[in-house]
PDB file of N, CA and C in Angstrom:
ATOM      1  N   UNK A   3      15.539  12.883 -27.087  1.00 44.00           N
ATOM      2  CA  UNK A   3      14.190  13.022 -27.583  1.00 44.00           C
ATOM      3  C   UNK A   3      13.205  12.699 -26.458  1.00 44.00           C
ATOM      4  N   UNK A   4      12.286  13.778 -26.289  1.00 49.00           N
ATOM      5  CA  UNK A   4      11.196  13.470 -25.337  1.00 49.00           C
ATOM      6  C   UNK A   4      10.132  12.655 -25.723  1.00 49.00           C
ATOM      7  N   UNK A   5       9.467  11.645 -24.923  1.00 51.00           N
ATOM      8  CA  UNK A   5       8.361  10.767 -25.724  1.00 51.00           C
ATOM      9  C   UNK A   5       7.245  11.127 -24.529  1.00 51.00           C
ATOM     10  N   UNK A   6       6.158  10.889 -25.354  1.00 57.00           N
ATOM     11  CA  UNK A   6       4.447  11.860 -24.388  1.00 57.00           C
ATOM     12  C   UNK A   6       4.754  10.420 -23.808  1.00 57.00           C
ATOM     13  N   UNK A   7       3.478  10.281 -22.958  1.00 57.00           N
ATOM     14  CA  UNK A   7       3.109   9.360 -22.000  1.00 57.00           C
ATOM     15  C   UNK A   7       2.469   8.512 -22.586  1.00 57.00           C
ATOM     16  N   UNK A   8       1.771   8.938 -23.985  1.00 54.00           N
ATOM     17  CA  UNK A   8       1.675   7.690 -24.906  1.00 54.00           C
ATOM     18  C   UNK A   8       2.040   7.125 -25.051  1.00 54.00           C
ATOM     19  N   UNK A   9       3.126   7.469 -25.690  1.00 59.00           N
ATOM     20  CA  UNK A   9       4.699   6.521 -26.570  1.00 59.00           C
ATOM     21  C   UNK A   9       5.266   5.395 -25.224  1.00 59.00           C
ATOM     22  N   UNK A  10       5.014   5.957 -24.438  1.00 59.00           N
ATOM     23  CA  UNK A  10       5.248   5.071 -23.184  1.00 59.00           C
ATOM     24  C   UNK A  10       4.494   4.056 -22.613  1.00 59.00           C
ATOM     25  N   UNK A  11       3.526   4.702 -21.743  1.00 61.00           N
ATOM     26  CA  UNK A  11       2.218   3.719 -21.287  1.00 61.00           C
ATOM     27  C   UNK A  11       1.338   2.720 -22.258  1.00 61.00           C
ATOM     28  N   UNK A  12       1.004   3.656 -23.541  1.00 62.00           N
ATOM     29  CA  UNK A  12       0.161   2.840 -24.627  1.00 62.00           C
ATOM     30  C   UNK A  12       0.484   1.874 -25.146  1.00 62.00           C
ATOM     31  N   UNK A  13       2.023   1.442 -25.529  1.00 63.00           N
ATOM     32  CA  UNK A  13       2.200   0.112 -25.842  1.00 63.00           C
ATOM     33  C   UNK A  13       2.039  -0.691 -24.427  1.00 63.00           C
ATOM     34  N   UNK A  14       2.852  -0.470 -23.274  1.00 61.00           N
ATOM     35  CA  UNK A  14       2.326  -1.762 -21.907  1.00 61.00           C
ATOM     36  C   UNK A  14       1.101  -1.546 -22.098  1.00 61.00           C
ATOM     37  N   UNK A  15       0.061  -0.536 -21.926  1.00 62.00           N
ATOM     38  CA  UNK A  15      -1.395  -1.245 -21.843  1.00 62.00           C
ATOM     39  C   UNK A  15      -1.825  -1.614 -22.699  1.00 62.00           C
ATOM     40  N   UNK A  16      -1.652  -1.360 -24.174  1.00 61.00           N
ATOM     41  CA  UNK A  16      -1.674  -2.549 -25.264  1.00 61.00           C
ATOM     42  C   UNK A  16      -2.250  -3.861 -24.944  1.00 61.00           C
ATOM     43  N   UNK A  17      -0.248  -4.202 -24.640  1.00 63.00           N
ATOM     44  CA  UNK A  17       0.360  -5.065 -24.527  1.00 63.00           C
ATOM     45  C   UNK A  17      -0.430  -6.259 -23.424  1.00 63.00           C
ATOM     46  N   UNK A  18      -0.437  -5.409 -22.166  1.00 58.00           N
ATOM     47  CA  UNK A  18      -1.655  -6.068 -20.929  1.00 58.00           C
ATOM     48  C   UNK A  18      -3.243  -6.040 -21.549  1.00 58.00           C
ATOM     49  N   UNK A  19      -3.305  -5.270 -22.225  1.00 56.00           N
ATOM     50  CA  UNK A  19      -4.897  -5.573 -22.688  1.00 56.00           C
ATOM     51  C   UNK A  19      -4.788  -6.915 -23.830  1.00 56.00           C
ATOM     52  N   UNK A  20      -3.815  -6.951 -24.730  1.00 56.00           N
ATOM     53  CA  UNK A  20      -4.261  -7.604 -25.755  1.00 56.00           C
ATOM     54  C   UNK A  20      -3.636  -9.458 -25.410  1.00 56.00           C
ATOM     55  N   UNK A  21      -2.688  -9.487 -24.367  1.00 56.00           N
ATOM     56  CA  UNK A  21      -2.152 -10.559 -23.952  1.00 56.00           C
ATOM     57  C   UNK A  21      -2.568 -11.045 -22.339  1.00 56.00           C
ATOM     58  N   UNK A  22      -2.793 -10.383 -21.633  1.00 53.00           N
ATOM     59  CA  UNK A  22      -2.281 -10.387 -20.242  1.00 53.00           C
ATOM     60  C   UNK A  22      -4.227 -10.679 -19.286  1.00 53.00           C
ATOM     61  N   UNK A  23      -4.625  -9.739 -20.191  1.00 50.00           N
ATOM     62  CA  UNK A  23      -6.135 -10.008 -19.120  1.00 50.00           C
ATOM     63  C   UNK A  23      -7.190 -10.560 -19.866  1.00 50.00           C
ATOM     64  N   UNK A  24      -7.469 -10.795 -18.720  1.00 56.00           N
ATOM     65  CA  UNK A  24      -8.861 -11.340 -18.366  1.00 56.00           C
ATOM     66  C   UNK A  24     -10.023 -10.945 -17.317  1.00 56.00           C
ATOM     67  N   UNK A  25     -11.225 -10.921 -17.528  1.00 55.00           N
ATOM     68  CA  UNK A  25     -11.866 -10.465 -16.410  1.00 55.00           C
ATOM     69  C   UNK A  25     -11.581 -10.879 -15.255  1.00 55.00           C
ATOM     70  N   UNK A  26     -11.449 -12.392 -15.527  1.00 56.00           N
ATOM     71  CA  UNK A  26     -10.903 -12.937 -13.965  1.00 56.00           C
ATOM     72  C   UNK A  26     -10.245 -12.390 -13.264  1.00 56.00           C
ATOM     73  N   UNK A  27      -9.058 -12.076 -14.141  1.00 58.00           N
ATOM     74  CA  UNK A  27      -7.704 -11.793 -13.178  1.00 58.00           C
ATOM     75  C   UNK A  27      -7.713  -9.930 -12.528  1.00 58.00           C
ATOM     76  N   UNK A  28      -8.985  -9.097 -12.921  1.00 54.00           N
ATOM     77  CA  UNK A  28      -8.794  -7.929 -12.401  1.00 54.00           C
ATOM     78  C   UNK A  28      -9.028  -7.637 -11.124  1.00 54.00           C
ATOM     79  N   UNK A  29      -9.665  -8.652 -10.206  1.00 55.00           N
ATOM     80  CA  UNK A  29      -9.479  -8.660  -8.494  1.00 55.00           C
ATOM     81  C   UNK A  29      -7.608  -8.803  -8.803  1.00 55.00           C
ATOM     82  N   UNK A  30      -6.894  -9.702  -8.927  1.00 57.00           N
ATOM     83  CA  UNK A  30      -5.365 -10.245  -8.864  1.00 57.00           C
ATOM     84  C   UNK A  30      -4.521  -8.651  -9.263  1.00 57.00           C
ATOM     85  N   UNK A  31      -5.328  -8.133 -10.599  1.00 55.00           N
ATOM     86  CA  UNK A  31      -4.331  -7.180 -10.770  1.00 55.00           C
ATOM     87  C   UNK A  31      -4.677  -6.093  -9.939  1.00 55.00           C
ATOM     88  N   UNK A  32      -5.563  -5.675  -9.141  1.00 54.00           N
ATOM     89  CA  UNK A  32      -6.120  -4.866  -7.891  1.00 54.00           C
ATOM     90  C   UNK A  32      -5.168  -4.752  -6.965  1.00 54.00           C
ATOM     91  N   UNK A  33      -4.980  -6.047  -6.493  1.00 60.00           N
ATOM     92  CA  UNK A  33      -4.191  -6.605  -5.323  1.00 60.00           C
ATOM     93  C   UNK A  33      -2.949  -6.015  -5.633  1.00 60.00           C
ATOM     94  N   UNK A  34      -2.395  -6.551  -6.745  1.00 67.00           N
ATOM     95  CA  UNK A  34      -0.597  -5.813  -7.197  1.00 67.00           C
ATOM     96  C   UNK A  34      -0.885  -4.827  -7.694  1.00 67.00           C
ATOM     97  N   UNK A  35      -1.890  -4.325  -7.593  1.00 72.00           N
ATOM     98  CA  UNK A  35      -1.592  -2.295  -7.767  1.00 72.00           C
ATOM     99  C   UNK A  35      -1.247  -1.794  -6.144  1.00 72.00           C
ATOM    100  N   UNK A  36      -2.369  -2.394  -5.511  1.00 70.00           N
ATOM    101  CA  UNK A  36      -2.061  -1.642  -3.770  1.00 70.00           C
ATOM    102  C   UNK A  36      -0.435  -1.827  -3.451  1.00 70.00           C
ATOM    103  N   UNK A  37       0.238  -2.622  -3.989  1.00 75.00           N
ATOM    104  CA  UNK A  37       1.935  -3.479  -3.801  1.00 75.00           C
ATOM    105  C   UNK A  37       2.493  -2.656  -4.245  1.00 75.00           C
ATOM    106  N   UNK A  38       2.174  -2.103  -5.360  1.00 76.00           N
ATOM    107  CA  UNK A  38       2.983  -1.182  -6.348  1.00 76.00           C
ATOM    108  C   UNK A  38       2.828   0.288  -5.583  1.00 76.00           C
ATOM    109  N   UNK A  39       2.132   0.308  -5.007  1.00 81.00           N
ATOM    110  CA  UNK A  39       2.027   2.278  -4.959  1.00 81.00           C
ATOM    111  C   UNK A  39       2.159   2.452  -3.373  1.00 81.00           C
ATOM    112  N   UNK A  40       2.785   3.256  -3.166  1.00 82.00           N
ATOM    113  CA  UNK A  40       3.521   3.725  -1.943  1.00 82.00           C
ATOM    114  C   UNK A  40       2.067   4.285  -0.978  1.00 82.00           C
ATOM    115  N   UNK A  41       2.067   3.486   0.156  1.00 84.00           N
ATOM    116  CA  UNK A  41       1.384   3.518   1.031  1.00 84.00           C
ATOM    117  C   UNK A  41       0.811   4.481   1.098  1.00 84.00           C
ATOM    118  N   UNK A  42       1.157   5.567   0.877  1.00 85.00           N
ATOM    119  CA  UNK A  42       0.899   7.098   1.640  1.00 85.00           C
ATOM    120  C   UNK A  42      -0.197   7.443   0.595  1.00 85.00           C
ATOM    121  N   UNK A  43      -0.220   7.237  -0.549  1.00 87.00           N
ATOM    122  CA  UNK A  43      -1.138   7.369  -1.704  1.00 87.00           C
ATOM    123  C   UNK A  43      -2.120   7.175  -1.917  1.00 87.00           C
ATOM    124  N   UNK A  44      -1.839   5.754  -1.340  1.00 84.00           N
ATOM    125  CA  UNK A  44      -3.381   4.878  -1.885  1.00 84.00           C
ATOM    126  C   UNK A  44      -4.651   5.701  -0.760  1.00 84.00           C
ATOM    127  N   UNK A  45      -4.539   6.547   0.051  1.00 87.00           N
ATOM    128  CA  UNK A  45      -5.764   7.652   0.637  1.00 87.00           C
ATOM    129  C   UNK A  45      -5.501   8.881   0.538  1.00 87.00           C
ATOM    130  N   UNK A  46      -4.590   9.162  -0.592  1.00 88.00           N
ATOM    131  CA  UNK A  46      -4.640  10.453  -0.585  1.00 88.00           C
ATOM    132  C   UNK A  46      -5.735  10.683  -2.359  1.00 88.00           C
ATOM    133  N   UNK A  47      -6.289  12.005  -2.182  1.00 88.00           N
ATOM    134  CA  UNK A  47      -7.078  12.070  -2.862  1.00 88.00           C
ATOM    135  C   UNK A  47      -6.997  12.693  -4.006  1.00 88.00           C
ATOM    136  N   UNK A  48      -5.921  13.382  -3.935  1.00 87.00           N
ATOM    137  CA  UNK A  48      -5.458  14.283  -5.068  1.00 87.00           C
ATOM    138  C   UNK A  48      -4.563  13.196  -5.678  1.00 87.00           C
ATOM    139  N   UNK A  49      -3.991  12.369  -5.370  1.00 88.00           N
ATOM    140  CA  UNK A  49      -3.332  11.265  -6.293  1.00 88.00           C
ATOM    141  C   UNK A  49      -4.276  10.764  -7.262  1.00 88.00           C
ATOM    142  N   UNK A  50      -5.629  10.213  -6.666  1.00 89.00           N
ATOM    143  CA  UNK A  50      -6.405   9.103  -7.149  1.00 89.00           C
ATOM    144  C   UNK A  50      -6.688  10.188  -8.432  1.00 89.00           C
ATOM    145  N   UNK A  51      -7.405  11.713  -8.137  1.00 90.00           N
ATOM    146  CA  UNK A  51      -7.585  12.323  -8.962  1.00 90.00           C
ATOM    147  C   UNK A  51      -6.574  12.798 -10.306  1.00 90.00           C
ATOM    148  N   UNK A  52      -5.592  12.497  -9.947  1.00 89.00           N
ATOM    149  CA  UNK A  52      -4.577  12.380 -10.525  1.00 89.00           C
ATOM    150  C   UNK A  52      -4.717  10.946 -12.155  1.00 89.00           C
ATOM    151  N   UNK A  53      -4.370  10.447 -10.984  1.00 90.00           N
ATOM    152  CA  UNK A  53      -4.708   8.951 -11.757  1.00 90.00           C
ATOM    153  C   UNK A  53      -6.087   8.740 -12.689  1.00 90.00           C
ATOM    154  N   UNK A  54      -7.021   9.291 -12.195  1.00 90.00           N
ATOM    155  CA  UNK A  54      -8.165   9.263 -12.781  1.00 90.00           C
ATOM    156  C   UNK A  54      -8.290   9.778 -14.174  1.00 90.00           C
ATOM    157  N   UNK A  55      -7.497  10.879 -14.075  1.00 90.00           N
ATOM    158  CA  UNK A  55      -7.038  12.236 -14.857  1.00 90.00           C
ATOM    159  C   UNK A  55      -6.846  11.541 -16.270  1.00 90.00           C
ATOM    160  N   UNK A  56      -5.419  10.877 -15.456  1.00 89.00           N
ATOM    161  CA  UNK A  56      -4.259   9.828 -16.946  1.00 89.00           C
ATOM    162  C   UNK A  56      -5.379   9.374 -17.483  1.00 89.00           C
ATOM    163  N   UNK A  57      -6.426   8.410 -16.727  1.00 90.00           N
ATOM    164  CA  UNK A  57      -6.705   7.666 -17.326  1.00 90.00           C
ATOM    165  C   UNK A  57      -7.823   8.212 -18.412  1.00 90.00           C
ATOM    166  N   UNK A  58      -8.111   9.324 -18.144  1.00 90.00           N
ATOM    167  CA  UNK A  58      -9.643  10.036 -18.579  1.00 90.00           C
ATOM    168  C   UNK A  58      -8.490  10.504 -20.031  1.00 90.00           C
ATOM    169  N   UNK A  59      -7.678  10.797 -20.012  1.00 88.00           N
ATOM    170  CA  UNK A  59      -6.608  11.309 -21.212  1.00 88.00           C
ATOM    171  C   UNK A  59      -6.145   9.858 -22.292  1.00 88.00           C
ATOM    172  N   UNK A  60      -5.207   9.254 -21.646  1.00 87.00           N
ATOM    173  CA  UNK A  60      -5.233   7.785 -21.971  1.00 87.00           C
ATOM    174  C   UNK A  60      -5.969   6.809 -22.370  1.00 87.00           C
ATOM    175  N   UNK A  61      -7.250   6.456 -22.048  1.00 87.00           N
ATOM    176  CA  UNK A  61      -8.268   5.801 -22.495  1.00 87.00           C
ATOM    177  C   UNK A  61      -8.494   6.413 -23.772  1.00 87.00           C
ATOM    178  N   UNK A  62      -9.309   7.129 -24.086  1.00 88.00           N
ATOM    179  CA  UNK A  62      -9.953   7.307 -25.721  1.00 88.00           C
ATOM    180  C   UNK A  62      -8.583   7.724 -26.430  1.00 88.00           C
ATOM    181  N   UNK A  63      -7.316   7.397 -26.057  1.00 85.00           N
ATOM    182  CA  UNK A  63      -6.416   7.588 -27.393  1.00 85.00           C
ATOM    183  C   UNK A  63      -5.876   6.105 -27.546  1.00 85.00           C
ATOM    184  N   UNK A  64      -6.148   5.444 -26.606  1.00 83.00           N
ATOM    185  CA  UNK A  64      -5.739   3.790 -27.027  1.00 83.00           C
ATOM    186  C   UNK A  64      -7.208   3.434 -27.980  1.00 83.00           C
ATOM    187  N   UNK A  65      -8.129   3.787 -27.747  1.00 85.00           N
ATOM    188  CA  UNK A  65      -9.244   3.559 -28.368  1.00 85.00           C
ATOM    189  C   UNK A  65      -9.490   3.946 -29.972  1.00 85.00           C
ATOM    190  N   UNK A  66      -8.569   5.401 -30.069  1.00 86.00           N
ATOM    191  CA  UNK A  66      -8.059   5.633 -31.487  1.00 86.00           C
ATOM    192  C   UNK A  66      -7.144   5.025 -31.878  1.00 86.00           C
ATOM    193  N   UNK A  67      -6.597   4.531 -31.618  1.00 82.00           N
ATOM    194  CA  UNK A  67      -5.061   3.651 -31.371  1.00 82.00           C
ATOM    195  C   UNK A  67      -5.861   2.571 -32.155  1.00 82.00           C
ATOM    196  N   UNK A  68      -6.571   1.717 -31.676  1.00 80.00           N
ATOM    197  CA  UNK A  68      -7.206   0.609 -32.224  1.00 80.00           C
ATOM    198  C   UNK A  68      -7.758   1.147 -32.898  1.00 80.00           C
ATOM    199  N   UNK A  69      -8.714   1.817 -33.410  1.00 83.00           N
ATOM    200  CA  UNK A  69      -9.755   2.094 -34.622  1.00 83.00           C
ATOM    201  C   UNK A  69      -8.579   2.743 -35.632  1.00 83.00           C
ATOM    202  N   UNK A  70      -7.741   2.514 -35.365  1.00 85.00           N
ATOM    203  CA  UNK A  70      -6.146   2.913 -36.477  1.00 85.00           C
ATOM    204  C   UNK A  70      -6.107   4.565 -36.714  1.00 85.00           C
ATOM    205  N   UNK A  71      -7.016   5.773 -36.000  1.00 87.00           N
ATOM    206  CA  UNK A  71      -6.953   6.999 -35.956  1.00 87.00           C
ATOM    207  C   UNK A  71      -5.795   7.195 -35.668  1.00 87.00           C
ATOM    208  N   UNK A  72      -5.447   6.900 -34.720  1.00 81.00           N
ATOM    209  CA  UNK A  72      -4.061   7.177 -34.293  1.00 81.00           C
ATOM    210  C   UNK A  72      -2.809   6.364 -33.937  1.00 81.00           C
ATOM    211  N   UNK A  73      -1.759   6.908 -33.777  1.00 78.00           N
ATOM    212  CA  UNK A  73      -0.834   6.329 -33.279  1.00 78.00           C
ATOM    213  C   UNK A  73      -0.300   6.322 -31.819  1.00 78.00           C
ATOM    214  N   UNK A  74       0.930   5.420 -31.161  1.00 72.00           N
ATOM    215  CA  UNK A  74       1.044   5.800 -29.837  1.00 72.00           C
ATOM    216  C   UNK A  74       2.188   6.969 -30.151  1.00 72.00           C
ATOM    217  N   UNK A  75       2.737   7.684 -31.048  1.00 76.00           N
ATOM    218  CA  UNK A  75       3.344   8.543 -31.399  1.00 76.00           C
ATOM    219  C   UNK A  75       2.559   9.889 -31.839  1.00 76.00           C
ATOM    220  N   UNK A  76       1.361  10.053 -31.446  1.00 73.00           N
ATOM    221  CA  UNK A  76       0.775  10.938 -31.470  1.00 73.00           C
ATOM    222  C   UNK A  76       0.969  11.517 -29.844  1.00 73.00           C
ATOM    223  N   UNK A  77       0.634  12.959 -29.719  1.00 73.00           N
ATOM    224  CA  UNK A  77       1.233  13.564 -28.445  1.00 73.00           C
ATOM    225  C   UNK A  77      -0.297  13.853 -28.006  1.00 73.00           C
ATOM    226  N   UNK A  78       0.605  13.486 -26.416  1.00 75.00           N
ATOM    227  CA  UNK A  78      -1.049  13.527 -24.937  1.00 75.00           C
ATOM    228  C   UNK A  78      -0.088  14.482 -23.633  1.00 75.00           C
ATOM    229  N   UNK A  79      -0.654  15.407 -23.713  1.00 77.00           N
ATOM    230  CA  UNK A  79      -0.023  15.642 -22.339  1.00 77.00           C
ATOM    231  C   UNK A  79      -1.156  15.746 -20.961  1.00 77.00           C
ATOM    232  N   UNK A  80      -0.675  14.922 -19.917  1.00 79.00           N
ATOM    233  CA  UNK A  80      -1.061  14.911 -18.897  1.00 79.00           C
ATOM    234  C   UNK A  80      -0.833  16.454 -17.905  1.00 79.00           C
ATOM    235  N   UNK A  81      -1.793  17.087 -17.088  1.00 78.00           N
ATOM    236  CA  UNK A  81      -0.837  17.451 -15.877  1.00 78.00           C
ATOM    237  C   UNK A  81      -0.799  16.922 -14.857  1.00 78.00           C
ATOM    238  N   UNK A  82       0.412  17.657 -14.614  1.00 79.00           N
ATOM    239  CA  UNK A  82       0.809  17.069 -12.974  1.00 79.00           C
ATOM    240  C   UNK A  82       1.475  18.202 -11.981  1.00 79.00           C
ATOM    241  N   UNK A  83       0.280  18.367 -11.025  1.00 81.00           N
ATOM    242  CA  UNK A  83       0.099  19.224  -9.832  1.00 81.00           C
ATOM    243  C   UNK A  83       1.473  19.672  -9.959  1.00 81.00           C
ATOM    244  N   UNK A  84       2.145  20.852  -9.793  1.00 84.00           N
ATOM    245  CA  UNK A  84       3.196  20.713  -9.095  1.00 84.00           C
ATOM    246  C   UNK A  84       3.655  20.818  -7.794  1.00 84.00           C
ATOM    247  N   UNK A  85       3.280  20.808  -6.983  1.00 83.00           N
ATOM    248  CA  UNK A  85       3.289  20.341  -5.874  1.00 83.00           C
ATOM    249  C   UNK A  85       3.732  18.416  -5.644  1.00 83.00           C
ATOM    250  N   UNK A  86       3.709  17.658  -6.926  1.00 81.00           N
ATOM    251  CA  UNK A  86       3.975  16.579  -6.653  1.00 81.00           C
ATOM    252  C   UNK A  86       4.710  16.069  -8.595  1.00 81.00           C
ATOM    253  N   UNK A  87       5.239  17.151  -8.912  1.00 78.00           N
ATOM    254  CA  UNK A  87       5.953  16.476 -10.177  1.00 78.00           C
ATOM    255  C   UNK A  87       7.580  16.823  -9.243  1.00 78.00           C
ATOM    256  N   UNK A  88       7.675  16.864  -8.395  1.00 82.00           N
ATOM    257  CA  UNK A  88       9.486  16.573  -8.228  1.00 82.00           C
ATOM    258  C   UNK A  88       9.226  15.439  -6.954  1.00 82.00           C
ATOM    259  N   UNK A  89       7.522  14.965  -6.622  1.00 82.00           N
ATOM    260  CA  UNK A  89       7.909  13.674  -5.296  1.00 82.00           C
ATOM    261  C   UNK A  89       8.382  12.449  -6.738  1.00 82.00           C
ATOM    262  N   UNK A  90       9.337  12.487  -5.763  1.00 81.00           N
ATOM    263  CA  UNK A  90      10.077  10.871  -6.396  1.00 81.00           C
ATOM    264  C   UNK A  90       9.288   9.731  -6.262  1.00 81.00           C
ATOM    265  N   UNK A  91       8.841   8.879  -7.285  1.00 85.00           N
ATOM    266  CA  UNK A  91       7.989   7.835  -7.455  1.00 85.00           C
ATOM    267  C   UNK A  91       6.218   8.165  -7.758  1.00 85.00           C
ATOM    268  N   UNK A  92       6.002   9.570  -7.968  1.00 87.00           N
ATOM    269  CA  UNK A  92       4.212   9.719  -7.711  1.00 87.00           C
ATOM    270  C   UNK A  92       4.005   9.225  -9.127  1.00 87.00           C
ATOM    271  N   UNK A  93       4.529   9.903 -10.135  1.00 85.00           N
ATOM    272  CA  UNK A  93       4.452   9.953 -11.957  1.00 85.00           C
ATOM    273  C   UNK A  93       4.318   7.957 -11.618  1.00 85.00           C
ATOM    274  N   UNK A  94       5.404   7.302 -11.246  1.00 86.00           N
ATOM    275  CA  UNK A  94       5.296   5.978 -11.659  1.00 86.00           C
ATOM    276  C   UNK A  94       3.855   5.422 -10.887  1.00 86.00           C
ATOM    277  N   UNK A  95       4.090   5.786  -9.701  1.00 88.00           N
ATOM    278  CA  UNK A  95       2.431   5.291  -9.474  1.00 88.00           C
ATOM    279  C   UNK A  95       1.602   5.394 -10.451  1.00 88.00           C
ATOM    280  N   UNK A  96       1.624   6.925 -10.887  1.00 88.00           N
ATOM    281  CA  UNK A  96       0.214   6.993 -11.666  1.00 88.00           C
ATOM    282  C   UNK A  96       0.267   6.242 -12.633  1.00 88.00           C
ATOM    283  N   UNK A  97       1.115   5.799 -13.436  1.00 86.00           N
ATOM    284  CA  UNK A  97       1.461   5.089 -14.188  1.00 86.00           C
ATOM    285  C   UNK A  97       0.911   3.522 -14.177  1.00 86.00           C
ATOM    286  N   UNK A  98       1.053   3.625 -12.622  1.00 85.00           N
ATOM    287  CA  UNK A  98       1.178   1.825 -12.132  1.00 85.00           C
ATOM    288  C   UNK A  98      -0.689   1.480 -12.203  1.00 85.00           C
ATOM    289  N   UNK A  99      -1.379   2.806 -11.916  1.00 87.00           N
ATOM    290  CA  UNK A  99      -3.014   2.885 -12.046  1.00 87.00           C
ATOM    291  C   UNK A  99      -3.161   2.724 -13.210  1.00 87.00           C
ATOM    292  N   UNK A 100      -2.713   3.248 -14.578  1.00 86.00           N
ATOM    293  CA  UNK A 100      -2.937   3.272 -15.676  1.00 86.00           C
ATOM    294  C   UNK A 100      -2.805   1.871 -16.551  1.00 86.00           C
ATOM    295  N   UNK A 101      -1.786   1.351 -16.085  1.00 83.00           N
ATOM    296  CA  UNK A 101      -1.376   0.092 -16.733  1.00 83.00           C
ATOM    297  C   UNK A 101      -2.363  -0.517 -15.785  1.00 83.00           C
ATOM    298  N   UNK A 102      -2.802  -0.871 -14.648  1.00 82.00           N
ATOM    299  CA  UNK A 102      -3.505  -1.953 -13.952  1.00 82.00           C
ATOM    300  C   UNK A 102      -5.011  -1.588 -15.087  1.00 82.00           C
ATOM    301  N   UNK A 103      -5.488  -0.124 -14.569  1.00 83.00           N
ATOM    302  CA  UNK A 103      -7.261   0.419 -14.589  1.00 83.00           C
ATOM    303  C   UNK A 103      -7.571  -0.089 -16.424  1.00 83.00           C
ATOM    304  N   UNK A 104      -6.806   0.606 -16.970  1.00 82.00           N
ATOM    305  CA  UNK A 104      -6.704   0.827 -18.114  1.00 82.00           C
ATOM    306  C   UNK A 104      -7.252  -0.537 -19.237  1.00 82.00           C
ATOM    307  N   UNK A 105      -6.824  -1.515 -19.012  1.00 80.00           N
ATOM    308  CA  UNK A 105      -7.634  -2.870 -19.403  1.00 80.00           C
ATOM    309  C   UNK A 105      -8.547  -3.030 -19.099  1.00 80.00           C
ATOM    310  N   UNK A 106      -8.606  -2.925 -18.065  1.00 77.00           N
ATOM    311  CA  UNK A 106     -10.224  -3.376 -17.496  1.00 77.00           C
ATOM    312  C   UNK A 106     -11.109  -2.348 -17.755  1.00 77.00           C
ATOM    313  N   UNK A 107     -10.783  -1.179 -18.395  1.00 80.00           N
ATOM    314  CA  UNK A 107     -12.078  -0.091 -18.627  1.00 80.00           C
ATOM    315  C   UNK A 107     -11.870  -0.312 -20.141  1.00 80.00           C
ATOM    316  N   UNK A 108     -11.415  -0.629 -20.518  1.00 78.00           N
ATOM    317  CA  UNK A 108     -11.077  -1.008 -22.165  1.00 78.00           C
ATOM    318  C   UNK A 108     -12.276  -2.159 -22.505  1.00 78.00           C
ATOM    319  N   UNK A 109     -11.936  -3.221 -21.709  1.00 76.00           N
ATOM    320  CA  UNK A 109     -12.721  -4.767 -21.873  1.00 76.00           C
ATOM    321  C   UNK A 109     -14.017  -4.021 -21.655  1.00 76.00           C
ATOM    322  N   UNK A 110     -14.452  -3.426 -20.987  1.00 75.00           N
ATOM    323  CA  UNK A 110     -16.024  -3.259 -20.408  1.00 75.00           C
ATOM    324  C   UNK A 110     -16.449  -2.377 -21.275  1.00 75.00           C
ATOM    325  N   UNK A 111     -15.595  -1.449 -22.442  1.00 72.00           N
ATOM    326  CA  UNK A 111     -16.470  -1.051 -23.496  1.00 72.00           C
ATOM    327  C   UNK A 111     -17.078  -1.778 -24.543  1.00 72.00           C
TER     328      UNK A 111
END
């Protein structure tokens, strides 16, 4: 069984939004995003846009998520360039933006 990127990401950022942060700590979780994502990335620009992407998709369905509209079993599909859905590790980066960004644009609504 295939699960969207909901069923996946939306419970960890949940999970980091509803346990894990704090305003404080989003310089700290900054720092272990640059750790997490493969050097070559963090200036490339079509990644960030990438990432931006998830998050522009991702955000207002955790937001239905909480206002009980939806579920994380409701389906989101992202794309992804192909030119970079067979580099090994890009999907988890973006991932690794989503779980860091994703709280902290949550808290500031």
């Amino acid at each position: 069984m295939t699960q969207s990127v909901v069923e996946v990401a939306g419970p960890i950022v949940w999970d980091a939004l509803t346990k894990a942060y704090t305003p404080q700590k989003a310089p700290q979780m900054g720092q272990s995003l640059a750790g997490k994502i493969a050097p070559e990335r963090l200036r490339d620009k079509d990644f960030w846009s990438s990432a931006f992407s998830a998050l522009e998709t991702i955000v207002p369905h955790l937001i239905d998520v909480a206002a009980g509209k939806k579920s994380f079993s409701d389906g989101v599909t992202l794309d992804i360039p192909p030119q970079y859905a067979q580099q090994k590790g890009w999907f988890d980066d973006v991932m690794s933006v989503v779980q860091v960004a994703a709280p902290i644009i949550l808290a500031a609504l």
